[in-house]
Amino acid sequence: MSSSPVSVVPSLAKERRTRGGGRLHSTFRSTLVDAKPEANQAVILAAVFLQVAQFGIIAQALPAGLMQRSGGALAAERLGHLGSANAMARLVLIPTCGHLVDVVGPKPLLLLAPAVATLARGCVYFTSAYAPGVSITMELISAFVTSLTTMIWWMANRAMLADHFGHDTTLLATMLSRVAATIGLSHCIASLVGGYLTAIRPPLAYGASACVSVALVLLCFFGIPESERRPKSAPAGRVWAMTNPFVFLNGFKRGSLSVLFTLLVMLQEFVKPISSARDGIWQVIAREHRGWSAAQCGQFASVTSLAQMGGNLLTQPVLGLVGARGFTIGSNAMSVLACLLYSWPTPASLAIVPQALGTGGAQALTARLTTLGKSLGISNGQLAAEYQSLNAAVSMVAPLVYASFFRLGADRGLPSLPLYCSIAAHAITVLLALSIPSSFWTQKRQAE
């Protein structure tokens, strides 16, 4: 019989276990889901550290090699052409690479990008040993190829962070701030090591960088879990958006407020090639303007990277105190002061603190442009593609502008002239930010 004690008692016991244990099992599962990203944070931050270090080690090698063979003015010009060519390639490839991340998932690209970078730097190392006559050409080719692999790796990294930490906004914001701090720490150590290796023999820096790339491949292979793949199919309009290199123009078609914030982000991207002591053009200016060696550039880049790491960690509390508008105005004002101190015959150490306080000026603007787009119903993927496309478009022009200003200033005994161009861009940013009322810097006003 169905009502026999033999069948009823186990059913009641099973129901009790299901009622009580189900809640426990559900709680345990949710705890695991929330704890899983936390368990991977150390590995992810270590991967970010290695990814940044492999480029920080060779940051002084290419400018030093170019200056040794062709002089400061021609070196700056070549670096400008290289930066523009990189940006043009990124402008074309970014939408397609974003779609590739969606199709195959982030992990394969996290492995492929440093593997290709390892081959490129290995070629530079062996070419310098066996064919020194073509080594500088190989360095330029390697810089071009590895810049594309960097773009692919960071796009995959952002997708991976969204997969593992996107379920909690606070957790994702905390992770991004830790990533920014890790980038500063890695630049600090790698710039110091790379400066010494370049001073001894530039190929040593490329060999060390290739070893770091191998370590990054192994860490990503064994330490980073697989992420979810996105659907392969997409509407026709979405496919066009993912293959259109000019998607950044959409920001100018969504009203005057979107136009203003897009212009602000463009100005922040424009000053990036000369906003850090790690950048090639900045190092050429320092060597011409102050007579520094490659080792001195590496040491100073290490110190400023450490200071900028502290500036990145201050971004979140300062935003809470003064808001996005106040933070944008203050950070750009500090950047103006830093550029003035660098351009004057004053000790470079005086500019470290203002430069650190000016770090992260683009973060508030990028966040506001993102929330503005979301309030208009634009998807996160489309917004990411538009931002990367905007970054590539500006990066295609900015290095050429700074290289031209450097050549013009060097011919007239003023190699720091590009710094005054950066000052003008920061000043325009401050004026535009002041022209936008505080109420328009918040999502609440835009959502009404």
Coordinates of C-alpha atoms in Angstrom, one line a residue, residues 111-273:
L111 CA 47.2 32.5 -23.7
L112 CA 47.7 33.4 -27.4
A113 CA 48.7 37.1 -26.9
P114 CA 51.7 36.6 -24.6
A115 CA 52.8 33.6 -26.7
V116 CA 53.0 35.8 -29.8
A117 CA 54.8 38.4 -27.8
T118 CA 57.4 35.8 -26.6
L119 CA 58.2 34.9 -30.2
A120 CA 58.5 38.6 -31.2
R121 CA 60.9 39.5 -28.4
G122 CA 62.8 36.3 -28.9
C123 CA 63.4 37.3 -32.5
V124 CA 64.8 40.7 -31.3
Y125 CA 67.1 38.9 -28.9
F126 CA 68.6 36.5 -31.4
T127 CA 68.7 39.1 -34.2
S128 CA 70.8 41.5 -32.1
A129 CA 73.2 38.6 -31.5
Y130 CA 73.5 37.3 -35.0
A131 CA 72.4 40.2 -37.3
P132 CA 73.0 43.5 -35.4
G133 CA 72.6 45.5 -38.6
V134 CA 68.8 44.8 -38.8
S135 CA 68.2 44.7 -35.0
I136 CA 66.6 48.1 -34.9
T137 CA 64.2 47.2 -37.6
M138 CA 63.3 44.0 -35.7
E139 CA 62.7 46.1 -32.6
L140 CA 60.2 48.3 -34.4
I141 CA 58.4 45.3 -35.8
S142 CA 58.4 43.6 -32.4
A143 CA 57.0 46.8 -30.8
F144 CA 54.2 46.9 -33.4
V145 CA 53.2 43.3 -33.1
T146 CA 53.4 43.2 -29.3
S147 CA 51.3 46.4 -29.0
L148 CA 48.5 44.5 -30.8
T149 CA 48.9 41.5 -28.5
T150 CA 48.6 43.9 -25.6
M151 CA 45.3 45.2 -26.9
I152 CA 44.0 41.7 -27.3
W153 CA 45.1 40.6 -23.9
W154 CA 43.5 43.5 -22.1
M155 CA 40.2 43.1 -23.9
A156 CA 40.2 39.5 -22.9
N157 CA 41.1 40.4 -19.4
R158 CA 38.2 42.9 -19.1
A159 CA 35.8 40.2 -20.4
M160 CA 37.2 37.7 -17.9
L161 CA 36.8 40.2 -15.0
A162 CA 33.2 40.9 -16.0
D163 CA 32.5 37.1 -16.1
H164 CA 34.0 36.4 -12.6
F165 CA 33.2 39.6 -10.8
G166 CA 30.4 41.2 -12.7
H167 CA 27.7 39.8 -10.4
D168 CA 28.6 42.3 -7.7
T169 CA 29.2 46.0 -8.6
T170 CA 31.2 46.7 -5.4
L171 CA 33.4 43.6 -5.9
L172 CA 34.1 44.5 -9.5
A173 CA 35.0 48.1 -8.6
T174 CA 37.3 46.9 -5.9
M175 CA 38.9 44.5 -8.2
L176 CA 39.5 47.2 -10.9
S177 CA 41.1 49.4 -8.3
R178 CA 43.4 46.6 -7.3
V179 CA 44.2 46.0 -10.9
A180 CA 45.2 49.6 -11.3
A181 CA 47.4 49.5 -8.2
T182 CA 49.0 46.3 -9.4
I183 CA 49.8 48.0 -12.8
G184 CA 51.6 50.8 -10.9
L185 CA 53.6 48.3 -8.8
S186 CA 54.6 46.3 -11.8
H187 CA 55.7 49.4 -13.7
C188 CA 57.7 50.5 -10.7
I189 CA 59.7 47.2 -10.5
A190 CA 59.9 46.5 -14.2
S191 CA 61.0 50.0 -15.1
L192 CA 63.8 49.8 -12.6
V193 CA 65.0 46.4 -13.8
G194 CA 64.6 47.3 -17.5
G195 CA 66.6 50.5 -17.0
Y196 CA 69.6 48.6 -15.6
L197 CA 69.4 45.9 -18.2
T198 CA 69.2 48.4 -21.0
A199 CA 72.1 50.3 -19.6
I200 CA 74.2 47.1 -19.7
R201 CA 73.0 45.8 -23.1
P202 CA 69.5 46.4 -24.6
P203 CA 69.0 42.8 -25.9
L204 CA 69.1 41.6 -22.3
A205 CA 65.9 43.5 -21.6
Y206 CA 64.2 41.7 -24.5
G207 CA 65.4 38.3 -23.3
A208 CA 64.1 39.0 -19.8
S209 CA 60.8 40.2 -21.2
A210 CA 60.5 37.0 -23.2
C211 CA 61.0 35.0 -20.1
V212 CA 58.3 37.0 -18.3
S213 CA 55.9 36.3 -21.2
V214 CA 56.5 32.6 -20.9
A215 CA 55.7 32.8 -17.2
L216 CA 52.5 34.6 -18.0
V217 CA 51.4 31.9 -20.5
L218 CA 52.0 29.2 -17.9
L219 CA 50.1 31.2 -15.2
C220 CA 47.1 31.8 -17.4
F221 CA 47.0 28.2 -18.5
F222 CA 47.1 26.7 -15.1
G223 CA 45.7 29.4 -12.9
I224 CA 42.8 31.1 -14.7
P225 CA 39.6 29.2 -15.2
E226 CA 37.5 29.1 -18.3
S227 CA 34.8 31.8 -18.7
E228 CA 31.4 31.6 -20.3
R229 CA 31.2 32.0 -24.0
R230 CA 28.7 34.5 -25.5
P231 CA 26.2 33.5 -28.1
K232 CA 27.7 33.3 -31.6
S233 CA 24.7 34.7 -33.3
A234 CA 23.8 38.4 -33.3
P235 CA 21.4 40.7 -35.0
A236 CA 22.6 42.2 -38.3
G237 CA 23.0 45.7 -36.8
R238 CA 25.1 44.3 -34.0
V239 CA 27.3 42.4 -36.4
W240 CA 27.9 45.7 -38.3
A241 CA 28.7 47.5 -35.1
M242 CA 31.3 44.8 -34.1
T243 CA 33.1 45.2 -37.5
N244 CA 32.8 49.0 -37.9
P245 CA 36.1 50.8 -36.9
F246 CA 34.3 54.1 -36.6
V247 CA 31.9 53.2 -33.8
F248 CA 33.3 55.9 -31.6
L249 CA 31.4 58.5 -33.7
N250 CA 28.2 57.3 -32.1
G251 CA 29.1 59.4 -29.1
F252 CA 28.6 62.5 -31.1
K253 CA 25.0 61.5 -32.2
R254 CA 23.3 61.2 -28.8
G255 CA 22.8 64.8 -27.8
S256 CA 24.9 67.7 -26.6
L257 CA 25.7 66.1 -23.2
S258 CA 27.1 63.0 -24.8
V259 CA 29.1 65.2 -27.2
L260 CA 30.7 67.1 -24.3
F261 CA 31.6 64.0 -22.3
T262 CA 33.0 62.4 -25.5
L263 CA 35.2 65.4 -26.1
L264 CA 36.4 65.3 -22.5
V265 CA 37.3 61.6 -22.9
M266 CA 39.1 62.4 -26.2
L267 CA 41.2 65.1 -24.4
Q268 CA 42.2 62.7 -21.7
E269 CA 43.2 60.1 -24.3
F270 CA 45.2 62.8 -26.1
V271 CA 47.5 63.5 -23.2
K272 CA 48.2 59.8 -22.4
P273 CA 51.3 59.4 -24.6

